mmCIF file of C-alpha atoms in Angstrom:
data_model
loop_
_atom_site.group_PDB
_atom_site.id
_atom_site.type_symbol
_atom_site.label_atom_id
_atom_site.label_comp_id
_atom_site.label_asym_id
_atom_site.label_seq_id
_atom_site.Cartn_x
_atom_site.Cartn_y
_atom_site.Cartn_z
ATOM 1 C CA SER S 208 -57.318 12.569 15.145
ATOM 2 C CA SER S 209 -54.236 10.759 16.352
ATOM 3 C CA GLY S 210 -53.844 10.279 20.083
ATOM 4 C CA ILE S 211 -51.003 9.258 22.311
ATOM 5 C CA ASN S 212 -51.324 5.931 24.041
ATOM 6 C CA ALA S 213 -51.169 7.042 27.655
ATOM 7 C CA GLU S 214 -51.676 3.573 29.050
ATOM 8 C CA TRP S 215 -48.998 2.501 31.505
ATOM 9 C CA PRO S 216 -48.747 -0.604 33.611
ATOM 10 C CA LEU S 217 -49.667 -0.284 37.257
ATOM 11 C CA ARG S 218 -48.626 -2.874 39.740
ATOM 12 C CA PRO S 219 -51.346 -3.498 42.355
ATOM 13 C CA GLY S 220 -51.729 -0.829 45.011
ATOM 14 C CA ASN S 221 -53.050 2.708 45.298
ATOM 15 C CA ILE S 222 -51.497 5.257 42.975
ATOM 16 C CA LYS S 223 -51.835 8.750 44.343
ATOM 17 C CA ASN S 224 -49.618 11.779 44.591
ATOM 18 C CA VAL S 225 -48.260 11.366 41.067
ATOM 19 C CA ALA S 226 -48.226 14.430 38.841
ATOM 20 C CA VAL S 227 -48.771 13.771 35.130
ATOM 21 C CA LYS S 228 -45.617 15.791 34.339
ATOM 22 C CA GLU S 229 -43.574 13.282 36.322
ATOM 23 C CA ILE S 230 -44.613 10.313 34.181
ATOM 24 C CA LYS S 231 -42.651 9.324 31.093
ATOM 25 C CA ARG S 232 -42.889 6.404 28.679
ATOM 26 C CA GLY S 233 -41.591 3.188 30.194
ATOM 27 C CA PHE S 234 -42.150 4.271 33.806
ATOM 28 C CA VAL S 235 -43.656 1.644 36.090
ATOM 29 C CA ALA S 236 -45.634 2.728 39.140
ATOM 30 C CA SER S 237 -45.440 0.484 42.192
ATOM 31 C CA ASP S 238 -46.035 0.423 45.914
ATOM 32 C CA SER S 239 -42.831 1.751 47.492
ATOM 33 C CA LYS S 240 -43.494 -0.187 50.717
ATOM 34 C CA ASN S 241 -44.608 -3.501 49.224
ATOM 35 C CA ASP S 242 -42.375 -5.104 46.538
ATOM 36 C CA PRO S 243 -41.271 -1.847 44.852
ATOM 37 C CA ALA S 244 -40.377 -1.967 41.147
ATOM 38 C CA LYS S 245 -36.623 -2.193 40.616
ATOM 39 C CA GLU S 246 -34.353 -1.980 37.613
ATOM 40 C CA ALA S 247 -33.601 -5.326 35.949
ATOM 41 C CA VAL S 248 -29.834 -5.913 35.698
ATOM 42 C CA GLU S 249 -30.535 -9.000 33.569
ATOM 43 C CA PHE S 250 -33.317 -11.503 33.157
ATOM 44 C CA GLU S 251 -33.885 -15.037 31.939
ATOM 45 C CA ALA S 252 -36.642 -15.497 29.404
ATOM 46 C CA GLN S 253 -38.197 -18.117 27.188
ATOM 47 C CA VAL S 254 -37.908 -16.706 23.669
ATOM 48 C CA ILE S 255 -39.612 -18.045 20.533
ATOM 49 C CA ILE S 256 -38.145 -16.926 17.201
ATOM 50 C CA MET S 257 -40.942 -16.301 14.712
ATOM 51 C CA ASN S 258 -39.802 -14.104 11.879
ATOM 52 C CA HIS S 259 -36.025 -13.610 11.710
ATOM 53 C CA PRO S 260 -34.304 -13.882 8.307
ATOM 54 C CA GLY S 261 -31.075 -15.310 9.733
ATOM 55 C CA SER S 262 -30.056 -16.818 13.039
ATOM 56 C CA ILE S 263 -29.628 -15.245 16.467
ATOM 57 C CA SER S 264 -26.525 -15.820 18.548
ATOM 58 C CA ASN S 265 -24.927 -14.434 21.725
ATOM 59 C CA GLY S 266 -24.351 -10.682 21.465
ATOM 60 C CA TYR S 267 -27.450 -9.980 19.338
ATOM 61 C CA THR S 268 -28.920 -6.668 20.611
ATOM 62 C CA PRO S 269 -32.430 -5.966 19.256
ATOM 63 C CA VAL S 270 -35.063 -3.631 20.723
ATOM 64 C CA LEU S 271 -37.477 -5.207 23.205
ATOM 65 C CA ASP S 272 -41.010 -3.835 23.483
ATOM 66 C CA CYS S 273 -42.109 -4.601 27.035
ATOM 67 C CA HIS S 274 -45.121 -2.748 28.496
ATOM 68 C CA THR S 275 -44.474 0.828 27.239
ATOM 69 C CA SER S 276 -40.664 0.533 27.110
ATOM 70 C CA HIS S 277 -38.682 0.228 23.892
ATOM 71 C CA ILE S 278 -35.151 -0.615 25.008
ATOM 72 C CA ALA S 279 -32.293 -2.480 23.340
ATOM 73 C CA CYS S 280 -31.416 -5.677 25.199
ATOM 74 C CA LYS S 281 -28.417 -7.897 24.557
ATOM 75 C CA PHE S 282 -28.737 -11.686 24.289
ATOM 76 C CA THR S 283 -25.768 -12.348 26.589
ATOM 77 C CA GLU S 284 -26.290 -16.115 26.714
ATOM 78 C CA ILE S 285 -28.453 -18.562 24.810
ATOM 79 C CA LYS S 286 -28.652 -21.229 27.514
ATOM 80 C CA SER S 287 -30.678 -23.898 25.770
ATOM 81 C CA LYS S 288 -32.925 -24.783 22.873
ATOM 82 C CA ILE S 289 -36.169 -26.269 24.185
ATOM 83 C CA ASP S 290 -39.169 -28.155 22.883
ATOM 84 C CA LYS S 291 -42.073 -25.682 22.598
ATOM 85 C CA ARG S 292 -44.690 -28.176 23.749
ATOM 86 C CA SER S 293 -42.972 -30.066 26.573
ATOM 87 C CA GLY S 294 -40.390 -27.476 27.651
ATOM 88 C CA LYS S 295 -37.718 -30.207 27.626
ATOM 89 C CA VAL S 296 -34.170 -29.180 26.714
ATOM 90 C CA ILE S 297 -33.192 -30.290 23.194
ATOM 91 C CA GLU S 298 -29.704 -28.725 23.126
ATOM 92 C CA GLU S 299 -27.554 -27.021 25.774
ATOM 93 C CA ASN S 300 -25.706 -23.790 24.857
ATOM 94 C CA PRO S 301 -26.601 -23.762 21.140
ATOM 95 C CA LYS S 302 -24.383 -21.595 18.908
ATOM 96 C CA ALA S 303 -27.482 -19.964 17.384
ATOM 97 C CA ILE S 304 -31.284 -20.097 17.249
ATOM 98 C CA LYS S 305 -33.496 -19.552 14.212
ATOM 99 C CA ASN S 306 -37.149 -19.372 13.099
ATOM 100 C CA GLY S 307 -39.393 -21.804 14.955
ATOM 101 C CA ASP S 308 -36.890 -22.360 17.781
ATOM 102 C CA ALA S 309 -37.866 -21.908 21.416
ATOM 103 C CA SER S 310 -35.022 -21.160 23.795
ATOM 104 C CA MET S 311 -34.047 -20.054 27.277
ATOM 105 C CA CYS S 312 -31.882 -16.925 27.093
ATOM 106 C CA ILE S 313 -30.240 -14.428 29.430
ATOM 107 C CA LEU S 314 -30.916 -10.839 28.326
ATOM 108 C CA LYS S 315 -29.302 -7.648 29.593
ATOM 109 C CA PRO S 316 -30.974 -4.244 29.054
ATOM 110 C CA THR S 317 -28.682 -1.504 27.675
ATOM 111 C CA LYS S 318 -30.593 1.185 29.653
ATOM 112 C CA PRO S 319 -32.549 1.082 32.936
ATOM 113 C CA MET S 320 -35.637 -1.085 32.433
ATOM 114 C CA VAL S 321 -38.236 -2.710 34.665
ATOM 115 C CA VAL S 322 -39.397 -6.236 33.879
ATOM 116 C CA GLU S 323 -41.030 -8.745 36.192
ATOM 117 C CA THR S 324 -41.701 -12.455 35.934
ATOM 118 C CA PHE S 325 -44.755 -13.280 33.855
ATOM 119 C CA LYS S 326 -46.034 -15.378 36.769
ATOM 120 C CA GLU S 327 -46.058 -12.425 39.216
ATOM 121 C CA TYR S 328 -46.966 -9.479 36.951
ATOM 122 C CA ALA S 329 -48.044 -10.705 33.500
ATOM 123 C CA PRO S 330 -48.106 -7.300 31.701
ATOM 124 C CA LEU S 331 -44.484 -6.664 32.743
ATOM 125 C CA GLY S 332 -43.414 -10.233 31.984
ATOM 126 C CA ARG S 333 -44.037 -10.545 28.260
ATOM 127 C CA PHE S 334 -42.239 -8.801 25.421
ATOM 128 C CA ALA S 335 -41.787 -8.594 21.671
ATOM 129 C CA VAL S 336 -38.343 -8.604 20.048
ATOM 130 C CA ARG S 337 -38.205 -6.050 17.220
ATOM 131 C CA ASP S 338 -35.643 -5.749 14.470
ATOM 132 C CA MET S 339 -35.807 -4.484 10.894
ATOM 133 C CA LYS S 340 -39.146 -2.746 11.665
ATOM 134 C CA GLN S 341 -40.883 -6.028 12.483
ATOM 135 C CA THR S 342 -41.480 -8.411 15.359
ATOM 136 C CA VAL S 343 -38.909 -11.188 15.024
ATOM 137 C CA ALA S 344 -39.575 -13.028 18.298
ATOM 138 C CA VAL S 345 -41.702 -13.040 21.433
ATOM 139 C CA GLY S 346 -40.750 -13.871 24.984
ATOM 140 C CA VAL S 347 -41.855 -14.469 28.543
ATOM 141 C CA VAL S 348 -39.743 -13.469 31.566
ATOM 142 C CA LYS S 349 -38.956 -16.390 33.903
ATOM 143 C CA THR S 350 -36.514 -14.866 36.428
ATOM 144 C CA VAL S 351 -35.142 -11.362 37.055
ATOM 145 C CA THR S 352 -31.872 -10.220 38.622
ATOM 146 C CA LYS S 353 -32.775 -6.845 40.110
ATOM 147 C CA GLY S 354 -30.458 -3.944 40.850
ATOM 148 C CA ASP S 355 -30.290 -2.192 44.213
ATOM 149 C CA SER S 356 -31.675 1.060 42.915
ATOM 150 C CA SER S 357 -35.405 1.354 43.021
ATOM 151 C CA GLY S 358 -36.880 4.206 41.021
ATOM 152 C CA LYS S 359 -37.248 7.718 42.300
ATOM 153 C CA THR S 360 -40.093 8.774 44.501
ATOM 154 C CA THR S 361 -42.070 11.480 42.700
ATOM 155 C CA LYS S 362 -42.034 15.035 44.053
ATOM 156 C CA SER S 363 -45.781 14.843 44.747
ATOM 157 C CA ALA S 364 -45.377 11.644 46.777
ATOM 158 C CA VAL S 365 -42.561 13.218 48.802
ATOM 159 C CA LYS S 366 -44.799 16.241 49.590
ATOM 160 C CA ALA S 367 -47.639 13.910 50.601
ATOM 161 C CA GLY S 368 -45.278 12.019 52.914
ATOM 162 C CA VAL S 369 -44.315 15.284 54.636
ATOM 163 C CA LYS S 370 -47.982 16.257 55.165
ATOM 164 C CA LYS S 371 -48.854 13.045 57.040
#
């Protein structure tokens, strides 16, 4: 029998007062009082191209699989090509990157999406880049520019807050 993967990333903290009906794919639960999850306006990531038939340049908008989200993200800026082993910059602002290249890129989600730095929350800080029904690259989030809007508080949590 086929099942639905109901796994979803939880940032540390107690998760209570959440009704199953209020949870959708890509949601991230967090502690509203301690470092609440916020929408990523853009983020900088180290991206390694593994399996792309051509080259990738600014404006490329593939789907990123990060935790349970599948959201198109635009490569707004390829900042540098770097050496995979040392992390040293080989070329600043390259026109394009191709198979085998490691790079530092700025990515911008096309829809609301939560990502975190790999260092702080590893499951929310790594992603696969998918195009043409295959994984073409992998990446690790280094920095995140967060929006002002944090997610909504679930109805159950609001009710629990009233009861206290």
